[in-house]
Amino acid sequence: MRTVETAQTFLTAAEVDALVGDYLAGMSVKALAERYGIHRATVFAHLRRRNVPSRRPGLGIDEKAEAVRLARAGVSMRAIGRRMGVDRKAVRAALVEGGLIVDEASDGTTRTCGEQPPPGSRLGS
């Protein structure tokens, strides 16, 4: 016999409508999960079933420029991320795009983001 650790929460159609509305209004998935008493994965599942486009966490053009400026001033990626409300990976991507970090390709060569791989390399085929 299988035991259930936590009780499942089933949302009504009206609650899913409200969840979608809250998401579109800018509420985070974590906050939605807490508000509706469901797991974050369930929030994503409801949004996917309703064909709601996902928000890509990251930085806008102006925010990327600010991240580059802060990095040049010696602020760490983690501190920049905390200040801008994104994770370190989003900051790193902005710094690679800004040319501050050189991205290492899988073939061992280094290149900046957007640079084309050398002809004949595994990346070019």
PDB file of C-alpha atoms in Angstrom:
ATOM      1  CA  MET A   1       0.000   0.000   0.000  1.00  0.00           C
ATOM      2  CA  ARG A   2       1.322   3.413  -0.962  1.00  0.00           C
ATOM      3  CA  THR A   3       1.149   6.319   1.441  1.00  0.00           C
ATOM      4  CA  VAL A   4       0.930   9.912   0.379  1.00  0.00           C
ATOM      5  CA  GLU A   5       3.275  12.262   2.234  1.00  0.00           C
ATOM      6  CA  THR A   6       1.316  15.442   1.486  1.00  0.00           C
ATOM      7  CA  ALA A   7      -2.240  15.959   0.402  1.00  0.00           C
ATOM      8  CA  GLN A   8      -2.721  16.796  -3.257  1.00  0.00           C
ATOM      9  CA  THR A   9      -4.303  20.122  -4.078  1.00  0.00           C
ATOM     10  CA  PHE A  10      -6.556  20.211  -7.111  1.00  0.00           C
ATOM     11  CA  LEU A  11      -7.380  23.609  -8.559  1.00  0.00           C
ATOM     12  CA  THR A  12     -10.759  24.423 -10.051  1.00  0.00           C
ATOM     13  CA  ALA A  13     -10.949  25.956 -13.525  1.00  0.00           C
ATOM     14  CA  ALA A  14     -11.603  29.346 -11.899  1.00  0.00           C
ATOM     15  CA  GLU A  15      -8.508  28.964  -9.707  1.00  0.00           C
ATOM     16  CA  VAL A  16      -6.388  28.067 -12.745  1.00  0.00           C
ATOM     17  CA  ASP A  17      -7.801  31.159 -14.505  1.00  0.00           C
ATOM     18  CA  ALA A  18      -6.742  33.241 -11.487  1.00  0.00           C
ATOM     19  CA  LEU A  19      -3.299  31.580 -11.449  1.00  0.00           C
ATOM     20  CA  VAL A  20      -2.804  32.412 -15.146  1.00  0.00           C
ATOM     21  CA  GLY A  21      -3.937  35.990 -14.528  1.00  0.00           C
ATOM     22  CA  ASP A  22      -1.541  36.376 -11.604  1.00  0.00           C
ATOM     23  CA  TYR A  23       1.330  34.969 -13.696  1.00  0.00           C
ATOM     24  CA  LEU A  24       0.568  37.333 -16.569  1.00  0.00           C
ATOM     25  CA  ALA A  25       0.439  40.205 -14.066  1.00  0.00           C
ATOM     26  CA  GLY A  26       4.059  39.410 -13.153  1.00  0.00           C
ATOM     27  CA  MET A  27       3.796  37.161 -10.124  1.00  0.00           C
ATOM     28  CA  SER A  28       6.682  34.684  -9.789  1.00  0.00           C
ATOM     29  CA  VAL A  29       6.181  30.935 -10.111  1.00  0.00           C
ATOM     30  CA  LYS A  30       7.457  30.474  -6.555  1.00  0.00           C
ATOM     31  CA  ALA A  31       4.924  32.979  -5.217  1.00  0.00           C
ATOM     32  CA  LEU A  32       2.135  31.335  -7.242  1.00  0.00           C
ATOM     33  CA  ALA A  33       3.034  27.907  -5.862  1.00  0.00           C
ATOM     34  CA  GLU A  34       2.855  29.266  -2.317  1.00  0.00           C
ATOM     35  CA  ARG A  35      -0.386  31.179  -2.909  1.00  0.00           C
ATOM     36  CA  TYR A  36      -2.231  28.222  -4.458  1.00  0.00           C
ATOM     37  CA  GLY A  37      -0.628  25.528  -2.278  1.00  0.00           C
ATOM     38  CA  ILE A  38       0.853  23.590  -5.207  1.00  0.00           C
ATOM     39  CA  HIS A  39       4.333  22.656  -6.390  1.00  0.00           C
ATOM     40  CA  ARG A  40       6.227  24.933  -8.811  1.00  0.00           C
ATOM     41  CA  ALA A  41       6.181  22.127 -11.399  1.00  0.00           C
ATOM     42  CA  THR A  42       2.387  22.055 -11.138  1.00  0.00           C
ATOM     43  CA  VAL A  43       2.266  25.804 -11.760  1.00  0.00           C
ATOM     44  CA  PHE A  44       4.308  25.282 -14.938  1.00  0.00           C
ATOM     45  CA  ALA A  45       2.046  22.397 -15.961  1.00  0.00           C
ATOM     46  CA  HIS A  46      -1.096  24.544 -15.615  1.00  0.00           C
ATOM     47  CA  LEU A  47       0.536  27.363 -17.602  1.00  0.00           C
ATOM     48  CA  ARG A  48       1.679  24.952 -20.322  1.00  0.00           C
ATOM     49  CA  ARG A  49      -1.820  23.434 -20.600  1.00  0.00           C
ATOM     50  CA  ARG A  50      -3.244  26.933 -21.081  1.00  0.00           C
ATOM     51  CA  ASN A  51      -0.560  27.747 -23.701  1.00  0.00           C
ATOM     52  CA  VAL A  52       0.737  30.662 -21.660  1.00  0.00           C
ATOM     53  CA  PRO A  53       4.145  31.780 -22.968  1.00  0.00           C
ATOM     54  CA  SER A  54       6.825  31.490 -20.318  1.00  0.00           C
ATOM     55  CA  ARG A  55       8.802  34.473 -19.169  1.00  0.00           C
ATOM     56  CA  ARG A  56      12.487  34.066 -19.709  1.00  0.00           C
ATOM     57  CA  PRO A  57      14.403  35.144 -16.668  1.00  0.00           C
ATOM     58  CA  GLY A  58      17.223  37.404 -17.675  1.00  0.00           C
ATOM     59  CA  LEU A  59      18.299  40.934 -18.253  1.00  0.00           C
ATOM     60  CA  GLY A  60      17.063  43.538 -20.689  1.00  0.00           C
ATOM     61  CA  ILE A  61      19.442  45.603 -22.826  1.00  0.00           C
ATOM     62  CA  ASP A  62      19.776  48.402 -20.270  1.00  0.00           C
ATOM     63  CA  GLU A  63      20.180  45.908 -17.432  1.00  0.00           C
ATOM     64  CA  LYS A  64      22.928  44.076 -19.359  1.00  0.00           C
ATOM     65  CA  ALA A  65      24.791  47.359 -19.795  1.00  0.00           C
ATOM     66  CA  GLU A  66      24.433  48.025 -16.059  1.00  0.00           C
ATOM     67  CA  ALA A  67      25.723  44.511 -15.257  1.00  0.00           C
ATOM     68  CA  VAL A  68      28.774  45.117 -17.460  1.00  0.00           C
ATOM     69  CA  ARG A  69      29.371  48.495 -15.784  1.00  0.00           C
ATOM     70  CA  LEU A  70      29.121  46.926 -12.310  1.00  0.00           C
ATOM     71  CA  ALA A  71      31.444  44.063 -13.270  1.00  0.00           C
ATOM     72  CA  ARG A  72      34.013  46.531 -14.580  1.00  0.00           C
ATOM     73  CA  ALA A  73      33.742  48.303 -11.214  1.00  0.00           C
ATOM     74  CA  GLY A  74      34.684  45.033  -9.497  1.00  0.00           C
ATOM     75  CA  VAL A  75      31.266  43.875  -8.292  1.00  0.00           C
ATOM     76  CA  SER A  76      30.917  40.073  -8.258  1.00  0.00           C
ATOM     77  CA  MET A  77      28.457  38.235 -10.488  1.00  0.00           C
ATOM     78  CA  ARG A  78      26.610  36.987  -7.417  1.00  0.00           C
ATOM     79  CA  ALA A  79      26.267  40.521  -6.020  1.00  0.00           C
ATOM     80  CA  ILE A  80      25.130  41.847  -9.411  1.00  0.00           C
ATOM     81  CA  GLY A  81      22.553  39.068  -9.623  1.00  0.00           C
ATOM     82  CA  ARG A  82      21.221  39.828  -6.147  1.00  0.00           C
ATOM     83  CA  ARG A  83      20.992  43.529  -6.952  1.00  0.00           C
ATOM     84  CA  MET A  84      19.174  42.904 -10.255  1.00  0.00           C
ATOM     85  CA  GLY A  85      16.973  40.018  -9.104  1.00  0.00           C
ATOM     86  CA  VAL A  86      18.406  37.357 -11.415  1.00  0.00           C
ATOM     87  CA  ASP A  87      20.675  34.387 -10.933  1.00  0.00           C
ATOM     88  CA  ARG A  88      24.422  34.329 -11.540  1.00  0.00           C
ATOM     89  CA  LYS A  89      23.965  32.528 -14.872  1.00  0.00           C
ATOM     90  CA  ALA A  90      21.941  35.428 -16.292  1.00  0.00           C
ATOM     91  CA  VAL A  91      24.659  37.849 -15.187  1.00  0.00           C
ATOM     92  CA  ARG A  92      27.358  35.629 -16.694  1.00  0.00           C
ATOM     93  CA  ALA A  93      25.488  35.500 -20.009  1.00  0.00           C
ATOM     94  CA  ALA A  94      25.308  39.315 -20.027  1.00  0.00           C
ATOM     95  CA  LEU A  95      29.049  39.567 -19.327  1.00  0.00           C
ATOM     96  CA  VAL A  96      29.900  37.063 -22.071  1.00  0.00           C
ATOM     97  CA  GLU A  97      27.722  39.038 -24.482  1.00  0.00           C
ATOM     98  CA  GLY A  98      29.442  42.253 -23.346  1.00  0.00           C
ATOM     99  CA  GLY A  99      32.874  40.725 -24.022  1.00  0.00           C
ATOM    100  CA  LEU A 100      34.049  40.777 -20.394  1.00  0.00           C
ATOM    101  CA  ILE A 101      34.136  37.007 -20.127  1.00  0.00           C
ATOM    102  CA  VAL A 102      35.574  34.744 -22.775  1.00  0.00           C
ATOM    103  CA  ASP A 103      33.425  31.679 -23.358  1.00  0.00           C
ATOM    104  CA  GLU A 104      35.250  28.364 -23.760  1.00  0.00           C
ATOM    105  CA  ALA A 105      33.883  26.228 -26.594  1.00  0.00           C
ATOM    106  CA  SER A 106      33.484  22.462 -26.251  1.00  0.00           C
ATOM    107  CA  ASP A 107      36.459  21.880 -28.586  1.00  0.00           C
ATOM    108  CA  GLY A 108      38.784  23.612 -26.107  1.00  0.00           C
ATOM    109  CA  THR A 109      39.125  26.871 -28.013  1.00  0.00           C
ATOM    110  CA  THR A 110      38.085  30.130 -26.470  1.00  0.00           C
ATOM    111  CA  ARG A 111      35.842  32.643 -28.143  1.00  0.00           C
ATOM    112  CA  THR A 112      33.546  35.431 -27.149  1.00  0.00           C
ATOM    113  CA  CYS A 113      29.804  35.051 -27.445  1.00  0.00           C
ATOM    114  CA  GLY A 114      28.626  35.535 -31.018  1.00  0.00           C
ATOM    115  CA  GLU A 115      31.995  34.718 -32.581  1.00  0.00           C
ATOM    116  CA  GLN A 116      31.776  32.059 -35.264  1.00  0.00           C
ATOM    117  CA  PRO A 117      33.658  28.769 -34.742  1.00  0.00           C
ATOM    118  CA  PRO A 118      36.721  28.180 -36.898  1.00  0.00           C
ATOM    119  CA  PRO A 119      36.074  26.466 -40.262  1.00  0.00           C
ATOM    120  CA  GLY A 120      36.223  22.695 -40.058  1.00  0.00           C
ATOM    121  CA  SER A 121      35.711  22.597 -36.303  1.00  0.00           C
ATOM    122  CA  ARG A 122      33.140  20.294 -34.764  1.00  0.00           C
ATOM    123  CA  LEU A 123      31.088  23.344 -33.830  1.00  0.00           C
ATOM    124  CA  GLY A 124      30.898  24.548 -37.434  1.00  0.00           C
ATOM    125  CA  SER A 125      29.504  21.289 -38.811  1.00  0.00           C
TER     126      SER A 125
END
